[in-house]
PDB file of C-alpha atoms in Angstrom:
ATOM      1  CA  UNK N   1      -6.186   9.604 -24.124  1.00  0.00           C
ATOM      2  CA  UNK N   2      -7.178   6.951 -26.346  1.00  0.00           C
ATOM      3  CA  UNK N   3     -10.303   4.290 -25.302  1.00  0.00           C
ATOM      4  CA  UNK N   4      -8.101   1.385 -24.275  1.00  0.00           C
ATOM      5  CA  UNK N   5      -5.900   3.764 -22.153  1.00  0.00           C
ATOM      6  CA  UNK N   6      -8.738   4.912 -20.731  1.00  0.00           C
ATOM      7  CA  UNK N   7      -9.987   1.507 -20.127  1.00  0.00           C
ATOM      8  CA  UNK N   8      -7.075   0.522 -18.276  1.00  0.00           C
ATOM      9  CA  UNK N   9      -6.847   3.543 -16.271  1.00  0.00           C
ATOM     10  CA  UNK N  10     -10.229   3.187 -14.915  1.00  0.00           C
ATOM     11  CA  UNK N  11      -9.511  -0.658 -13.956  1.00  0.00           C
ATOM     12  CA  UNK N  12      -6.198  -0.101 -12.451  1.00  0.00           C
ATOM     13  CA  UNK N  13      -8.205   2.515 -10.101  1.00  0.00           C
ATOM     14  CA  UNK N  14     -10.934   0.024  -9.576  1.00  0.00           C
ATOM     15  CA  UNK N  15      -8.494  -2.266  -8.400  1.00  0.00           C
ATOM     16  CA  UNK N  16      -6.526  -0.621  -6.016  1.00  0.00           C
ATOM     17  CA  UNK N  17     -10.222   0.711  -4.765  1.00  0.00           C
ATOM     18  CA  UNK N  18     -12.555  -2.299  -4.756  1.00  0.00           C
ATOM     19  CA  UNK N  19     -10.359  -5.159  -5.442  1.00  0.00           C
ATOM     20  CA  UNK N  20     -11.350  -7.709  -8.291  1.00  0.00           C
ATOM     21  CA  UNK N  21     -14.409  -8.902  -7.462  1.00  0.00           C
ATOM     22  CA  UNK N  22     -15.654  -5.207  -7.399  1.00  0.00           C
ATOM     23  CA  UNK N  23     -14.176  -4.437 -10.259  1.00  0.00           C
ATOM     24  CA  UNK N  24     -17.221  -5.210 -12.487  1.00  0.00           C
ATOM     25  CA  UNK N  25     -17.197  -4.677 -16.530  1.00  0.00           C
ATOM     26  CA  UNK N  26     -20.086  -2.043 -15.946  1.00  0.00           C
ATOM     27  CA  UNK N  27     -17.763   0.223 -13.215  1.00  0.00           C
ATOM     28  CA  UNK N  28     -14.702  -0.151 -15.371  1.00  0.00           C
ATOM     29  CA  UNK N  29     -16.760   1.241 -18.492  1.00  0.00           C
ATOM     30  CA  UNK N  30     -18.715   4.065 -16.626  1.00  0.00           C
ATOM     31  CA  UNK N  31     -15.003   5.502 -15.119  1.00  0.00           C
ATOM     32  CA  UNK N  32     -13.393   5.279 -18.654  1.00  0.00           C
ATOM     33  CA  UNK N  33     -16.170   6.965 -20.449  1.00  0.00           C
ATOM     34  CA  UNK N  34     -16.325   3.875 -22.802  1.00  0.00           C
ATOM     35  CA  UNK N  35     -19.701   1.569 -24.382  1.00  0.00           C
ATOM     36  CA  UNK N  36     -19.249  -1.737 -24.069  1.00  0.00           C
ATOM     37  CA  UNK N  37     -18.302  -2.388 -27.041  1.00  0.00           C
ATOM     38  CA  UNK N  38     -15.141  -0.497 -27.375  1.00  0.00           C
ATOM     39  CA  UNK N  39     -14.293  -2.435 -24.225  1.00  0.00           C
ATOM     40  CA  UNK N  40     -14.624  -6.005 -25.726  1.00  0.00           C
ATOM     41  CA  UNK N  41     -13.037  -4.583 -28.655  1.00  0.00           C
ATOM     42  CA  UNK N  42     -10.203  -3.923 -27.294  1.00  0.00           C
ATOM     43  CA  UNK N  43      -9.980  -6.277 -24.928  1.00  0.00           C
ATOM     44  CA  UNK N  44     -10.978  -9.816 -24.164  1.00  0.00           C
ATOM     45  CA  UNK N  45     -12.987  -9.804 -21.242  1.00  0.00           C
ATOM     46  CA  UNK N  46     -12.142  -8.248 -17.426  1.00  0.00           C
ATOM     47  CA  UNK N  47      -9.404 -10.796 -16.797  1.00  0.00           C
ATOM     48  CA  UNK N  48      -7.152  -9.164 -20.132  1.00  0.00           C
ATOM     49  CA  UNK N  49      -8.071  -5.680 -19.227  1.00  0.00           C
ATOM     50  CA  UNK N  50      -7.355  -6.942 -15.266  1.00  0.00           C
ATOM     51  CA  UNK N  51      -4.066  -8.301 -16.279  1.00  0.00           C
ATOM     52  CA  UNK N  52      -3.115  -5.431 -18.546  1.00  0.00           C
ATOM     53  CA  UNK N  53      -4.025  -3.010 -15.700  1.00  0.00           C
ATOM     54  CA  UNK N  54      -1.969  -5.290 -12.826  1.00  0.00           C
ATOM     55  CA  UNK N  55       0.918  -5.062 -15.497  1.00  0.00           C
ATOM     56  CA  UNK N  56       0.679  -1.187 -15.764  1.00  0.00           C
ATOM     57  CA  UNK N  57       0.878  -0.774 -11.963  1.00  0.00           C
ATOM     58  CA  UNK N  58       3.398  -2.966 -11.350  1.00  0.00           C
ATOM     59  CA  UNK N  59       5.719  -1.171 -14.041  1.00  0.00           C
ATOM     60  CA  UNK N  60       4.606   1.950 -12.357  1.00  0.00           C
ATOM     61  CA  UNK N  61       5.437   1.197  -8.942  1.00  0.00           C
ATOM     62  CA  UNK N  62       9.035   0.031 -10.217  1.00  0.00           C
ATOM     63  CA  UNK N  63       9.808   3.179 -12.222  1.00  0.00           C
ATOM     64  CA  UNK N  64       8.756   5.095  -9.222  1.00  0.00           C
ATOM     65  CA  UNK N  65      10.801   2.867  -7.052  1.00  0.00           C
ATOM     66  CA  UNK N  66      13.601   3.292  -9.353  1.00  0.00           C
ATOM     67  CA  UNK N  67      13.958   6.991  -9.386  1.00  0.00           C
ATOM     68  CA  UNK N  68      15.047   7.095  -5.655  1.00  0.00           C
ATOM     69  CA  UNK N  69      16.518   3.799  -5.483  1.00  0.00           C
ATOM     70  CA  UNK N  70      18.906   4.573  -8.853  1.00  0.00           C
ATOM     71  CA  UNK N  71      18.760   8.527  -7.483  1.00  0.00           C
ATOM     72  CA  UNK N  72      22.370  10.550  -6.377  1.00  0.00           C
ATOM     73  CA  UNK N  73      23.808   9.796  -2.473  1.00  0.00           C
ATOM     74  CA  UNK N  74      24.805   6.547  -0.550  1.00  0.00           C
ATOM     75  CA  UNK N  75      22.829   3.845  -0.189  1.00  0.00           C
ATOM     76  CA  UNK N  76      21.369   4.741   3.190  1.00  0.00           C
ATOM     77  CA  UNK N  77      19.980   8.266   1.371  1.00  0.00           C
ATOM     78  CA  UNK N  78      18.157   6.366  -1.099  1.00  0.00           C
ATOM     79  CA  UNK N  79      16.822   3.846   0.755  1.00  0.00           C
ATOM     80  CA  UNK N  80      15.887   6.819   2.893  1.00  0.00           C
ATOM     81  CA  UNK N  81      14.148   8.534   0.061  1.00  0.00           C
ATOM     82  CA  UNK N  82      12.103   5.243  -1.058  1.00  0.00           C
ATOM     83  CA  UNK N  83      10.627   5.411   2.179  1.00  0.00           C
ATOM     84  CA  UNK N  84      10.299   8.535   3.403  1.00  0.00           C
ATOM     85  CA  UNK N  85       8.892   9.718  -0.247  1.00  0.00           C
ATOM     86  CA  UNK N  86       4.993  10.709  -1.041  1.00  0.00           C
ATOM     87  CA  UNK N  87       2.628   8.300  -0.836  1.00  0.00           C
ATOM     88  CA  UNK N  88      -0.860   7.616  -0.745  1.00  0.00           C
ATOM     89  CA  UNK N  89      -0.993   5.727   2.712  1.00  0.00           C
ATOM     90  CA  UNK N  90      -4.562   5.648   3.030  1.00  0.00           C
ATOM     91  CA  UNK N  91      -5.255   4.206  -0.073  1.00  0.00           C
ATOM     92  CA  UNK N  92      -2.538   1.348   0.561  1.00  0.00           C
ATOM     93  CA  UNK N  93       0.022  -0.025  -2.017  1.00  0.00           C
ATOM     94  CA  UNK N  94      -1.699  -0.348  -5.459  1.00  0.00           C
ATOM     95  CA  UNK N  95       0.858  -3.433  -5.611  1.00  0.00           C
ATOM     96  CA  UNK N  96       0.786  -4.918  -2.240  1.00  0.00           C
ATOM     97  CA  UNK N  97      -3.046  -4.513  -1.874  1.00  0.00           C
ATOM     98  CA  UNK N  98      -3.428  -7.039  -4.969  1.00  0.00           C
ATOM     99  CA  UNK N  99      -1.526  -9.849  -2.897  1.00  0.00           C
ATOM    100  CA  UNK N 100      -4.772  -9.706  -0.298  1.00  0.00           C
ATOM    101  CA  UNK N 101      -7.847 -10.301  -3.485  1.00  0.00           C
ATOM    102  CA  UNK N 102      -7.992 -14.143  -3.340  1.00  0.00           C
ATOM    103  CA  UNK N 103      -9.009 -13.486  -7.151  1.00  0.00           C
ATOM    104  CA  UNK N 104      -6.252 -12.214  -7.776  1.00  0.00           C
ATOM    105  CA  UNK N 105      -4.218 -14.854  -5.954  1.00  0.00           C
ATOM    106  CA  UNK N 106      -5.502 -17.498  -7.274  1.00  0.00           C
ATOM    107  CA  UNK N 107      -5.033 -16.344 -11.433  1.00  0.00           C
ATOM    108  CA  UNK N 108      -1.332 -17.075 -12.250  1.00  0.00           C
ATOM    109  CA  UNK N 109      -1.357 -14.972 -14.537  1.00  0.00           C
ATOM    110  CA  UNK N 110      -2.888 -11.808 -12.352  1.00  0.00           C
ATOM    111  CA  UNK N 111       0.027 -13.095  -9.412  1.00  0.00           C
ATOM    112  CA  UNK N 112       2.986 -13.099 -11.719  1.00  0.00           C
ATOM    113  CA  UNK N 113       3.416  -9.732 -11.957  1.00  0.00           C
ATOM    114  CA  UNK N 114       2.379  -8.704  -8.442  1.00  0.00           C
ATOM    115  CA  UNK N 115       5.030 -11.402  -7.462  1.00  0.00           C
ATOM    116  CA  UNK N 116       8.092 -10.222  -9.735  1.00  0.00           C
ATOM    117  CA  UNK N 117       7.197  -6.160  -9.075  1.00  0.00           C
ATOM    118  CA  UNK N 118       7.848  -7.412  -5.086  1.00  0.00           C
ATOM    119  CA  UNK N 119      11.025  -9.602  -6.049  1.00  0.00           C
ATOM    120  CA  UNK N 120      12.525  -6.849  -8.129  1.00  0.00           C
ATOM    121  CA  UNK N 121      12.215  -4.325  -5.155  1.00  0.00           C
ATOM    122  CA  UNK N 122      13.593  -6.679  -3.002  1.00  0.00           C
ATOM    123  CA  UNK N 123      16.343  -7.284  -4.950  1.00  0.00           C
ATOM    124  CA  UNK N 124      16.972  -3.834  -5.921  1.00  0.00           C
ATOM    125  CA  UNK N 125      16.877  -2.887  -2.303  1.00  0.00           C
ATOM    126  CA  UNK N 126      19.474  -5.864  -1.245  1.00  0.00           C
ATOM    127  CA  UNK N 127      21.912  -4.427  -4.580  1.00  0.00           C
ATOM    128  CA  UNK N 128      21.653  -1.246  -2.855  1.00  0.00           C
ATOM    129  CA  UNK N 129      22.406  -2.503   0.704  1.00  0.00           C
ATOM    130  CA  UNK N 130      25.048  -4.843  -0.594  1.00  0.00           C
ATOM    131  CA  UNK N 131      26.877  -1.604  -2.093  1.00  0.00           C
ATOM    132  CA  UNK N 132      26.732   0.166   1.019  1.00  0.00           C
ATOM    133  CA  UNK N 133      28.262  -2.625   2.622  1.00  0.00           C
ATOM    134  CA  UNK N 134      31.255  -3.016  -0.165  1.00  0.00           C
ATOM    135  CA  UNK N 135      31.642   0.384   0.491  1.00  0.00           C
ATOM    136  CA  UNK N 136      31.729   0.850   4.004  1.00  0.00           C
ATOM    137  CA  UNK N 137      28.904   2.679   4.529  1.00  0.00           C
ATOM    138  CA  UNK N 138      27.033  -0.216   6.762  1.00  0.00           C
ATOM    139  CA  UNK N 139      28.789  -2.262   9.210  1.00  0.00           C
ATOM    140  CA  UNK N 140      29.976  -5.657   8.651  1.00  0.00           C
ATOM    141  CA  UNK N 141      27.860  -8.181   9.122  1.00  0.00           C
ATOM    142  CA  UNK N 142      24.428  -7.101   7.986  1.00  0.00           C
ATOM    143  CA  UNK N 143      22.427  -9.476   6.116  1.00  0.00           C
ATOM    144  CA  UNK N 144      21.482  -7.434   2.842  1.00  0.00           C
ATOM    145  CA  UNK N 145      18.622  -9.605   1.616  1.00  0.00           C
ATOM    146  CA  UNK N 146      17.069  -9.879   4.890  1.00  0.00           C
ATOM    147  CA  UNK N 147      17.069  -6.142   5.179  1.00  0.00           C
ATOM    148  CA  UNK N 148      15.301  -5.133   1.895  1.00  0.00           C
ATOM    149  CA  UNK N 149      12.730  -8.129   3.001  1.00  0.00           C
ATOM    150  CA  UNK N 150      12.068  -5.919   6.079  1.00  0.00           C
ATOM    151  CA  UNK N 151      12.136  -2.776   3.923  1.00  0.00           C
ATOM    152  CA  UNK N 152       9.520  -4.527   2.072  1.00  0.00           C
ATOM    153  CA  UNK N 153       7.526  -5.706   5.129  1.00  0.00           C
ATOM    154  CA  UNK N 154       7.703  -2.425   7.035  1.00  0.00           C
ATOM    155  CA  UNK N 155       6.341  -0.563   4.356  1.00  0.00           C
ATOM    156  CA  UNK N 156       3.435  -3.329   3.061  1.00  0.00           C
ATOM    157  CA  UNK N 157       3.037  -3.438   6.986  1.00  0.00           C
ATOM    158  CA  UNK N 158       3.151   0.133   7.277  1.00  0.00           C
ATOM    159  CA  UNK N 159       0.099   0.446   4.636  1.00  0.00           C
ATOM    160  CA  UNK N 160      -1.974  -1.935   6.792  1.00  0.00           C
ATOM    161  CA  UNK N 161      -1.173   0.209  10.426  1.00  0.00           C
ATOM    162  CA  UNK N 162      -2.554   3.012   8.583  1.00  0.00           C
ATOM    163  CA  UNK N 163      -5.527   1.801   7.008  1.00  0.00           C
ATOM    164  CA  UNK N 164      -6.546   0.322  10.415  1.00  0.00           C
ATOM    165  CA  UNK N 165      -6.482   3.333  12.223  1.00  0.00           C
ATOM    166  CA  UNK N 166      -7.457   5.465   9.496  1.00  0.00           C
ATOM    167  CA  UNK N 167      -4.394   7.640  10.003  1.00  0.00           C
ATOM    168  CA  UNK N 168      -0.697   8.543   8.107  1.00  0.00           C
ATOM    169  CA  UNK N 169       0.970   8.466  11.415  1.00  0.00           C
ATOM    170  CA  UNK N 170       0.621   4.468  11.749  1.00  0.00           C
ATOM    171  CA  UNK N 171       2.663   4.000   8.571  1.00  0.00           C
ATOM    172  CA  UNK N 172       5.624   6.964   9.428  1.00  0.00           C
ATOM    173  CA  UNK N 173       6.247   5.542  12.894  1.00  0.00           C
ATOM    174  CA  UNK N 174       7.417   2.327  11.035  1.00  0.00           C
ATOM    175  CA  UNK N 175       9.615   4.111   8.465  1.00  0.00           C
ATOM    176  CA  UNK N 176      10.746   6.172  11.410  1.00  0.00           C
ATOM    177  CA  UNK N 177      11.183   2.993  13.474  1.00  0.00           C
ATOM    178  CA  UNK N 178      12.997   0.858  10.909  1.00  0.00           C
ATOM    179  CA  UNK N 179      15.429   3.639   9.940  1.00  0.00           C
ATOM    180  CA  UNK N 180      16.467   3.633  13.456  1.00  0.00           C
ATOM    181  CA  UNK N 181      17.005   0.446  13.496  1.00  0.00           C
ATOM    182  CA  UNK N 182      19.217   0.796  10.836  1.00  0.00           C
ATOM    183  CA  UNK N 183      21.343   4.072  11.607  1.00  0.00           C
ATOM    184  CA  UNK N 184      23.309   2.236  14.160  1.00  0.00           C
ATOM    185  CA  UNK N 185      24.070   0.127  11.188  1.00  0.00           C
ATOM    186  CA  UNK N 186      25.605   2.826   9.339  1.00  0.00           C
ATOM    187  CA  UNK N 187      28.848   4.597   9.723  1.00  0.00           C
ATOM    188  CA  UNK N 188      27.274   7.366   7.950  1.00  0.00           C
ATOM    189  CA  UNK N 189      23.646   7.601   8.834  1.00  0.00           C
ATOM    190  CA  UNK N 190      21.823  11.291   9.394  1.00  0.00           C
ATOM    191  CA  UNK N 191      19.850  11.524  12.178  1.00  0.00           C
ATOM    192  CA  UNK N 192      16.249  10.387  12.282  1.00  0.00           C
TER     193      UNK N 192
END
């Protein structure tokens, strides 16, 4: 792996770890194996190297997204398999966690992409719904976008329930809860 790879890496870890503020030059060179002069190098300062990893995350977190949510089955499967899939609950979103650093927050340029990686799943998630609803699949009525905002919630919220009580089962009682909510909602739905 090249040095700014490695660079970036180490900071997108840092991050999702310790948040901005504890995401110090030192750290970020001591993970990536890398003097401080490659860093600088290759980068401007912590706030490129911050924004380059908050850019790599948030293109992770949609390619991941996108292989359920673009995956084979009805709309209710795949939003089924975004939530239900493997995650590191513990840790929290790499993603969402971002949106609580007031650092972060308060750089546009750090809050752009955290902001469009949370619109795009939203709005994946209501294309989805919507096509489940053209289809049949969901009952008439349902309010697409405000579903994939509560897909969105219960899983950021989910994160948080978990890291509170230090356990897993915080975060799959809310999957488990909201796709209850929503089977009744679906002409098709397997059981919970």
């Amino acid at each position: 792996m090249s040095t700014p790879e490695r660079l970036i890496e180490a900071t997108q870890e840092l991050l999702w770890d310790r948040g901005y503020v504890g995401t110090s030059p030192k750290a970020i060179q001591q993970r990536a194996g890398a003097g401080q002069g490659s860093m600088y190098h290759h980068f401007a300062g912590k706030p490129d190297l911050a924004l380059a990893a908050v850019l790599r995350t948030s293109a992770e977190m949609r390619e991941t997204a996108a292989r359920l949510l673009d995956g084979p089955g009805s709309a209710h499967e795949r939003i089924s398999a975004y939530l239900l899939r493997e995650r590191e609950v513990l840790r929290g979103c790499p993603v969402g966690r971002l949106t609580m650093d007031p650092d972060v927050m308060a750089s546009e340029a750090l809050r752009a992409p955290v902001d469009e990686t949370i619109g795009w799943l939203r709005g994946r998630l209501t294309g989805i719904l919507q096509e489940g609803l053209d289809a049949g699949e969901f009952s008439p009525g349902i309010a697409p976008d405000e579903i994939a905002a509560t897909v969105v919630a219960t899983v950021q919220g989910g994160y948080v329930l978990a890291r509170a009580s230090g356990s897993t089962a915080a975060f799959d009682s809310a999957v488990r809860g909201l796709l209850s909510l929503l089977a009744p909602h679906t002409t098709s739905a397997p059981a919970v």
